[in-house]
Amino acid sequence: MRVRTYEIGDTQQIVKLFYDTVHEVNIRDYTQAQVDAWAPADMDIESWTKSLSSKFTFVAQEGENIAGFGELEASGHIDCFFCHQHFQRQGVGRLILKQIESKAQDLGINKLFTEASITARPFFESQGFIVIQQQEVECRGQKLINFVMEKNI
């Protein structure tokens, strides 16, 4: 497994990974209506490409398959951070986070923060993040709980 920088050709596979993960993994903690709002069937590939390209996006790759991805913004914000359902609990997230932390340090960022889903909260806690607050966010008419978390690096 290697972690590398995002390439535009990754977009289709990343969008599918995001959709599948939300619908197959996050469904444990959210309702069907919530996951449908969070990851709708008709996602816009062009807007995903722009978003992924505008951040420091790292991709974990195993052979031809993308096992996970994570995005770092220049503010220290970790936006999307997802691991493929078949690569859960195998160290993929730790590898991606290590790359994000390294890039953050290179940029002079000393604090990372994210809005972790109920599902992702235990992972981020295991990596030294602390919950600052629980919040309710609206997504396409659905209210979802997540957690503002941060970590000093």
JSON list of C-alpha atoms in Angstrom, two decimals:
[
{"chain": "A", "resi": 1, "resn": "MET", "atom": "CA", "xyz": [0.00, 0.00, 0.00]},
{"chain": "A", "resi": 2, "resn": "ARG", "atom": "CA", "xyz": [1.29, 3.42, -0.87]},
{"chain": "A", "resi": 3, "resn": "VAL", "atom": "CA", "xyz": [-0.01, 6.90, -0.14]},
{"chain": "A", "resi": 4, "resn": "ARG", "atom": "CA", "xyz": [0.41, 9.46, -2.89]},
{"chain": "A", "resi": 5, "resn": "THR", "atom": "CA", "xyz": [-0.94, 12.78, -4.03]},
{"chain": "A", "resi": 6, "resn": "TYR", "atom": "CA", "xyz": [-4.34, 12.87, -5.76]},
{"chain": "A", "resi": 7, "resn": "GLU", "atom": "CA", "xyz": [-4.45, 12.84, -9.56]},
{"chain": "A", "resi": 8, "resn": "ILE", "atom": "CA", "xyz": [-7.44, 13.95, -11.63]},
{"chain": "A", "resi": 9, "resn": "GLY", "atom": "CA", "xyz": [-7.85, 10.41, -12.98]},
{"chain": "A", "resi": 10, "resn": "ASP", "atom": "CA", "xyz": [-8.65, 9.26, -9.42]},
{"chain": "A", "resi": 11, "resn": "THR", "atom": "CA", "xyz": [-11.87, 11.25, -9.20]},
{"chain": "A", "resi": 12, "resn": "GLN", "atom": "CA", "xyz": [-14.33, 8.62, -10.44]},
{"chain": "A", "resi": 13, "resn": "GLN", "atom": "CA", "xyz": [-12.97, 5.97, -8.09]},
{"chain": "A", "resi": 14, "resn": "ILE", "atom": "CA", "xyz": [-12.90, 8.41, -5.14]},
{"chain": "A", "resi": 15, "resn": "VAL", "atom": "CA", "xyz": [-16.52, 9.43, -5.70]},
{"chain": "A", "resi": 16, "resn": "LYS", "atom": "CA", "xyz": [-17.56, 5.77, -5.79]},
{"chain": "A", "resi": 17, "resn": "LEU", "atom": "CA", "xyz": [-15.51, 5.04, -2.65]},
{"chain": "A", "resi": 18, "resn": "PHE", "atom": "CA", "xyz": [-17.19, 7.99, -0.87]},
{"chain": "A", "resi": 19, "resn": "TYR", "atom": "CA", "xyz": [-20.68, 6.89, -1.94]},
{"chain": "A", "resi": 20, "resn": "ASP", "atom": "CA", "xyz": [-20.11, 3.24, -1.06]},
{"chain": "A", "resi": 21, "resn": "THR", "atom": "CA", "xyz": [-18.51, 4.01, 2.31]},
{"chain": "A", "resi": 22, "resn": "VAL", "atom": "CA", "xyz": [-21.31, 6.32, 3.40]},
{"chain": "A", "resi": 23, "resn": "HIS", "atom": "CA", "xyz": [-23.96, 3.82, 2.26]},
{"chain": "A", "resi": 24, "resn": "GLU", "atom": "CA", "xyz": [-22.25, 0.65, 3.55]},
{"chain": "A", "resi": 25, "resn": "VAL", "atom": "CA", "xyz": [-20.30, 1.82, 6.64]},
{"chain": "A", "resi": 26, "resn": "ASN", "atom": "CA", "xyz": [-21.84, 5.05, 7.91]},
{"chain": "A", "resi": 27, "resn": "ILE", "atom": "CA", "xyz": [-25.32, 3.53, 7.62]},
{"chain": "A", "resi": 28, "resn": "ARG", "atom": "CA", "xyz": [-24.56, 1.90, 11.00]},
{"chain": "A", "resi": 29, "resn": "ASP", "atom": "CA", "xyz": [-24.82, 5.31, 12.65]},
{"chain": "A", "resi": 30, "resn": "TYR", "atom": "CA", "xyz": [-27.17, 7.25, 10.37]},
{"chain": "A", "resi": 31, "resn": "THR", "atom": "CA", "xyz": [-30.59, 6.65, 8.81]},
{"chain": "A", "resi": 32, "resn": "GLN", "atom": "CA", "xyz": [-31.13, 5.78, 5.16]},
{"chain": "A", "resi": 33, "resn": "ALA", "atom": "CA", "xyz": [-32.52, 9.26, 4.53]},
{"chain": "A", "resi": 34, "resn": "GLN", "atom": "CA", "xyz": [-29.43, 10.81, 6.11]},
{"chain": "A", "resi": 35, "resn": "VAL", "atom": "CA", "xyz": [-26.93, 8.77, 4.06]},
{"chain": "A", "resi": 36, "resn": "ASP", "atom": "CA", "xyz": [-28.96, 9.42, 0.88]},
{"chain": "A", "resi": 37, "resn": "ALA", "atom": "CA", "xyz": [-28.67, 13.17, 1.57]},
{"chain": "A", "resi": 38, "resn": "TRP", "atom": "CA", "xyz": [-24.99, 12.95, 2.52]},
{"chain": "A", "resi": 39, "resn": "ALA", "atom": "CA", "xyz": [-24.00, 10.85, -0.52]},
{"chain": "A", "resi": 40, "resn": "PRO", "atom": "CA", "xyz": [-26.66, 11.18, -3.21]},
{"chain": "A", "resi": 41, "resn": "ALA", "atom": "CA", "xyz": [-26.68, 8.91, -6.23]},
{"chain": "A", "resi": 42, "resn": "ASP", "atom": "CA", "xyz": [-26.23, 11.85, -8.63]},
{"chain": "A", "resi": 43, "resn": "MET", "atom": "CA", "xyz": [-22.93, 13.33, -7.45]},
{"chain": "A", "resi": 44, "resn": "ASP", "atom": "CA", "xyz": [-21.29, 15.90, -9.74]},
{"chain": "A", "resi": 45, "resn": "ILE", "atom": "CA", "xyz": [-17.89, 14.58, -10.86]},
{"chain": "A", "resi": 46, "resn": "GLU", "atom": "CA", "xyz": [-16.77, 18.01, -12.07]},
{"chain": "A", "resi": 47, "resn": "SER", "atom": "CA", "xyz": [-17.38, 19.66, -8.69]},
{"chain": "A", "resi": 48, "resn": "TRP", "atom": "CA", "xyz": [-15.60, 16.75, -6.96]},
{"chain": "A", "resi": 49, "resn": "THR", "atom": "CA", "xyz": [-12.61, 17.22, -9.29]},
{"chain": "A", "resi": 50, "resn": "LYS", "atom": "CA", "xyz": [-12.46, 20.94, -8.47]},
{"chain": "A", "resi": 51, "resn": "SER", "atom": "CA", "xyz": [-12.76, 20.26, -4.73]},
{"chain": "A", "resi": 52, "resn": "LEU", "atom": "CA", "xyz": [-10.17, 17.47, -4.65]},
{"chain": "A", "resi": 53, "resn": "SER", "atom": "CA", "xyz": [-7.78, 19.55, -6.76]},
{"chain": "A", "resi": 54, "resn": "SER", "atom": "CA", "xyz": [-8.14, 22.64, -4.57]},
{"chain": "A", "resi": 55, "resn": "LYS", "atom": "CA", "xyz": [-6.85, 20.88, -1.43]},
{"chain": "A", "resi": 56, "resn": "PHE", "atom": "CA", "xyz": [-3.88, 18.76, -0.44]},
{"chain": "A", "resi": 57, "resn": "THR", "atom": "CA", "xyz": [-5.53, 15.43, -1.20]},
{"chain": "A", "resi": 58, "resn": "PHE", "atom": "CA", "xyz": [-3.82, 12.15, -0.42]},
{"chain": "A", "resi": 59, "resn": "VAL", "atom": "CA", "xyz": [-4.82, 8.78, -1.82]},
{"chain": "A", "resi": 60, "resn": "ALA", "atom": "CA", "xyz": [-3.99, 5.35, -0.39]},
{"chain": "A", "resi": 61, "resn": "GLN", "atom": "CA", "xyz": [-3.58, 2.91, -3.25]},
{"chain": "A", "resi": 62, "resn": "GLU", "atom": "CA", "xyz": [-3.38, -0.89, -3.15]},
{"chain": "A", "resi": 63, "resn": "GLY", "atom": "CA", "xyz": [-2.65, -2.21, -6.62]},
{"chain": "A", "resi": 64, "resn": "GLU", "atom": "CA", "xyz": [-5.18, -0.57, -8.92]},
{"chain": "A", "resi": 65, "resn": "ASN", "atom": "CA", "xyz": [-7.64, 0.12, -6.09]},
{"chain": "A", "resi": 66, "resn": "ILE", "atom": "CA", "xyz": [-7.98, 3.28, -4.06]},
{"chain": "A", "resi": 67, "resn": "ALA", "atom": "CA", "xyz": [-8.29, 2.17, -0.44]},
{"chain": "A", "resi": 68, "resn": "GLY", "atom": "CA", "xyz": [-8.92, 5.61, 1.02]},
{"chain": "A", "resi": 69, "resn": "PHE", "atom": "CA", "xyz": [-8.39, 9.33, 0.70]},
{"chain": "A", "resi": 70, "resn": "GLY", "atom": "CA", "xyz": [-8.10, 12.41, 2.86]},
{"chain": "A", "resi": 71, "resn": "GLU", "atom": "CA", "xyz": [-8.08, 16.14, 2.22]},
{"chain": "A", "resi": 72, "resn": "LEU", "atom": "CA", "xyz": [-6.11, 18.83, 4.03]},
{"chain": "A", "resi": 73, "resn": "GLU", "atom": "CA", "xyz": [-6.91, 22.51, 3.61]},
{"chain": "A", "resi": 74, "resn": "ALA", "atom": "CA", "xyz": [-4.30, 25.24, 4.19]},
{"chain": "A", "resi": 75, "resn": "SER", "atom": "CA", "xyz": [-6.13, 26.22, 7.40]},
{"chain": "A", "resi": 76, "resn": "GLY", "atom": "CA", "xyz": [-5.41, 22.81, 8.97]},
{"chain": "A", "resi": 77, "resn": "HIS", "atom": "CA", "xyz": [-8.93, 21.59, 8.28]},
{"chain": "A", "resi": 78, "resn": "ILE", "atom": "CA", "xyz": [-9.28, 17.94, 7.31]},
{"chain": "A", "resi": 79, "resn": "ASP", "atom": "CA", "xyz": [-12.30, 17.85, 5.04]},
{"chain": "A", "resi": 80, "resn": "CYS", "atom": "CA", "xyz": [-13.18, 14.51, 3.46]},
{"chain": "A", "resi": 81, "resn": "PHE", "atom": "CA", "xyz": [-11.46, 11.49, 5.02]},
{"chain": "A", "resi": 82, "resn": "PHE", "atom": "CA", "xyz": [-12.75, 8.07, 3.97]},
{"chain": "A", "resi": 83, "resn": "CYS", "atom": "CA", "xyz": [-11.53, 4.48, 3.80]},
{"chain": "A", "resi": 84, "resn": "HIS", "atom": "CA", "xyz": [-13.03, 1.89, 1.48]},
{"chain": "A", "resi": 85, "resn": "GLN", "atom": "CA", "xyz": [-15.32, -0.55, 3.27]},
{"chain": "A", "resi": 86, "resn": "HIS", "atom": "CA", "xyz": [-13.02, -3.48, 2.43]},
{"chain": "A", "resi": 87, "resn": "PHE", "atom": "CA", "xyz": [-9.97, -1.68, 3.86]},
{"chain": "A", "resi": 88, "resn": "GLN", "atom": "CA", "xyz": [-11.43, -0.65, 7.22]},
{"chain": "A", "resi": 89, "resn": "ARG", "atom": "CA", "xyz": [-9.29, -1.29, 10.32]},
{"chain": "A", "resi": 90, "resn": "GLN", "atom": "CA", "xyz": [-6.18, -2.16, 8.30]},
{"chain": "A", "resi": 91, "resn": "GLY", "atom": "CA", "xyz": [-4.10, 0.96, 8.95]},
{"chain": "A", "resi": 92, "resn": "VAL", "atom": "CA", "xyz": [-5.15, 2.85, 5.82]},
{"chain": "A", "resi": 93, "resn": "GLY", "atom": "CA", "xyz": [-6.51, 5.81, 7.77]},
{"chain": "A", "resi": 94, "resn": "ARG", "atom": "CA", "xyz": [-3.35, 6.02, 9.86]},
{"chain": "A", "resi": 95, "resn": "LEU", "atom": "CA", "xyz": [-1.20, 6.09, 6.71]},
{"chain": "A", "resi": 96, "resn": "ILE", "atom": "CA", "xyz": [-3.28, 8.87, 5.15]},
{"chain": "A", "resi": 97, "resn": "LEU", "atom": "CA", "xyz": [-3.33, 10.85, 8.40]},
{"chain": "A", "resi": 98, "resn": "LYS", "atom": "CA", "xyz": [0.45, 10.51, 8.70]},
{"chain": "A", "resi": 99, "resn": "GLN", "atom": "CA", "xyz": [0.80, 12.11, 5.24]},
{"chain": "A", "resi": 100, "resn": "ILE", "atom": "CA", "xyz": [-1.65, 14.87, 6.19]},
{"chain": "A", "resi": 101, "resn": "GLU", "atom": "CA", "xyz": [0.26, 15.59, 9.41]},
{"chain": "A", "resi": 102, "resn": "SER", "atom": "CA", "xyz": [3.57, 15.66, 7.53]},
{"chain": "A", "resi": 103, "resn": "LYS", "atom": "CA", "xyz": [2.18, 18.09, 4.94]},
{"chain": "A", "resi": 104, "resn": "ALA", "atom": "CA", "xyz": [0.66, 20.25, 7.70]},
{"chain": "A", "resi": 105, "resn": "GLN", "atom": "CA", "xyz": [4.03, 20.46, 9.44]},
{"chain": "A", "resi": 106, "resn": "ASP", "atom": "CA", "xyz": [5.71, 21.40, 6.13]},
{"chain": "A", "resi": 107, "resn": "LEU", "atom": "CA", "xyz": [3.14, 24.22, 5.83]},
{"chain": "A", "resi": 108, "resn": "GLY", "atom": "CA", "xyz": [3.75, 25.41, 9.39]},
{"chain": "A", "resi": 109, "resn": "ILE", "atom": "CA", "xyz": [0.31, 24.29, 10.58]},
{"chain": "A", "resi": 110, "resn": "ASN", "atom": "CA", "xyz": [0.36, 23.24, 14.25]},
{"chain": "A", "resi": 111, "resn": "LYS", "atom": "CA", "xyz": [-3.29, 22.30, 14.74]},
{"chain": "A", "resi": 112, "resn": "LEU", "atom": "CA", "xyz": [-5.52, 20.02, 12.67]},
{"chain": "A", "resi": 113, "resn": "PHE", "atom": "CA", "xyz": [-9.29, 20.07, 12.95]},
{"chain": "A", "resi": 114, "resn": "THR", "atom": "CA", "xyz": [-12.18, 18.19, 11.41]},
{"chain": "A", "resi": 115, "resn": "GLU", "atom": "CA", "xyz": [-15.90, 17.53, 11.68]},
{"chain": "A", "resi": 116, "resn": "ALA", "atom": "CA", "xyz": [-15.94, 13.77, 12.26]},
{"chain": "A", "resi": 117, "resn": "SER", "atom": "CA", "xyz": [-19.02, 11.65, 11.72]},
{"chain": "A", "resi": 118, "resn": "ILE", "atom": "CA", "xyz": [-20.33, 9.45, 14.50]},
{"chain": "A", "resi": 119, "resn": "THR", "atom": "CA", "xyz": [-18.66, 6.59, 12.64]},
{"chain": "A", "resi": 120, "resn": "ALA", "atom": "CA", "xyz": [-15.26, 8.30, 12.28]},
{"chain": "A", "resi": 121, "resn": "ARG", "atom": "CA", "xyz": [-15.07, 9.75, 15.79]},
{"chain": "A", "resi": 122, "resn": "PRO", "atom": "CA", "xyz": [-13.41, 6.66, 17.37]},
{"chain": "A", "resi": 123, "resn": "PHE", "atom": "CA", "xyz": [-10.72, 6.63, 14.66]},
{"chain": "A", "resi": 124, "resn": "PHE", "atom": "CA", "xyz": [-9.84, 10.28, 15.18]},
{"chain": "A", "resi": 125, "resn": "GLU", "atom": "CA", "xyz": [-9.86, 9.84, 18.97]},
{"chain": "A", "resi": 126, "resn": "SER", "atom": "CA", "xyz": [-7.44, 6.92, 18.58]},
{"chain": "A", "resi": 127, "resn": "GLN", "atom": "CA", "xyz": [-5.13, 9.25, 16.64]},
{"chain": "A", "resi": 128, "resn": "GLY", "atom": "CA", "xyz": [-5.03, 11.90, 19.37]},
{"chain": "A", "resi": 129, "resn": "PHE", "atom": "CA", "xyz": [-7.89, 14.18, 18.34]},
{"chain": "A", "resi": 130, "resn": "ILE", "atom": "CA", "xyz": [-10.19, 15.52, 21.04]},
{"chain": "A", "resi": 131, "resn": "VAL", "atom": "CA", "xyz": [-13.85, 16.42, 20.73]},
{"chain": "A", "resi": 132, "resn": "ILE", "atom": "CA", "xyz": [-14.42, 20.16, 21.02]},
{"chain": "A", "resi": 133, "resn": "GLN", "atom": "CA", "xyz": [-18.17, 19.96, 20.53]},
{"chain": "A", "resi": 134, "resn": "GLN", "atom": "CA", "xyz": [-20.99, 17.89, 19.10]},
{"chain": "A", "resi": 135, "resn": "GLN", "atom": "CA", "xyz": [-22.98, 19.65, 16.42]},
{"chain": "A", "resi": 136, "resn": "GLU", "atom": "CA", "xyz": [-25.97, 19.12, 14.19]},
{"chain": "A", "resi": 137, "resn": "VAL", "atom": "CA", "xyz": [-25.48, 20.04, 10.54]},
{"chain": "A", "resi": 138, "resn": "GLU", "atom": "CA", "xyz": [-28.01, 20.17, 7.74]},
{"chain": "A", "resi": 139, "resn": "CYS", "atom": "CA", "xyz": [-27.37, 18.38, 4.48]},
{"chain": "A", "resi": 140, "resn": "ARG", "atom": "CA", "xyz": [-29.98, 18.42, 1.71]},
{"chain": "A", "resi": 141, "resn": "GLY", "atom": "CA", "xyz": [-32.79, 18.76, 4.23]},
{"chain": "A", "resi": 142, "resn": "GLN", "atom": "CA", "xyz": [-31.50, 16.14, 6.67]},
{"chain": "A", "resi": 143, "resn": "LYS", "atom": "CA", "xyz": [-29.96, 16.88, 10.05]},
{"chain": "A", "resi": 144, "resn": "LEU", "atom": "CA", "xyz": [-26.79, 14.91, 10.86]},
{"chain": "A", "resi": 145, "resn": "ILE", "atom": "CA", "xyz": [-24.75, 14.77, 14.06]},
{"chain": "A", "resi": 146, "resn": "ASN", "atom": "CA", "xyz": [-20.99, 15.17, 13.84]},
{"chain": "A", "resi": 147, "resn": "PHE", "atom": "CA", "xyz": [-18.14, 16.22, 16.11]},
{"chain": "A", "resi": 148, "resn": "VAL", "atom": "CA", "xyz": [-15.76, 19.14, 15.84]},
{"chain": "A", "resi": 149, "resn": "MET", "atom": "CA", "xyz": [-12.41, 17.61, 16.76]},
{"chain": "A", "resi": 150, "resn": "GLU", "atom": "CA", "xyz": [-8.86, 18.93, 16.87]},
{"chain": "A", "resi": 151, "resn": "LYS", "atom": "CA", "xyz": [-5.31, 17.82, 17.44]},
{"chain": "A", "resi": 152, "resn": "ASN", "atom": "CA", "xyz": [-2.12, 19.78, 18.09]},
{"chain": "A", "resi": 153, "resn": "ILE", "atom": "CA", "xyz": [0.77, 18.50, 16.01]}
]
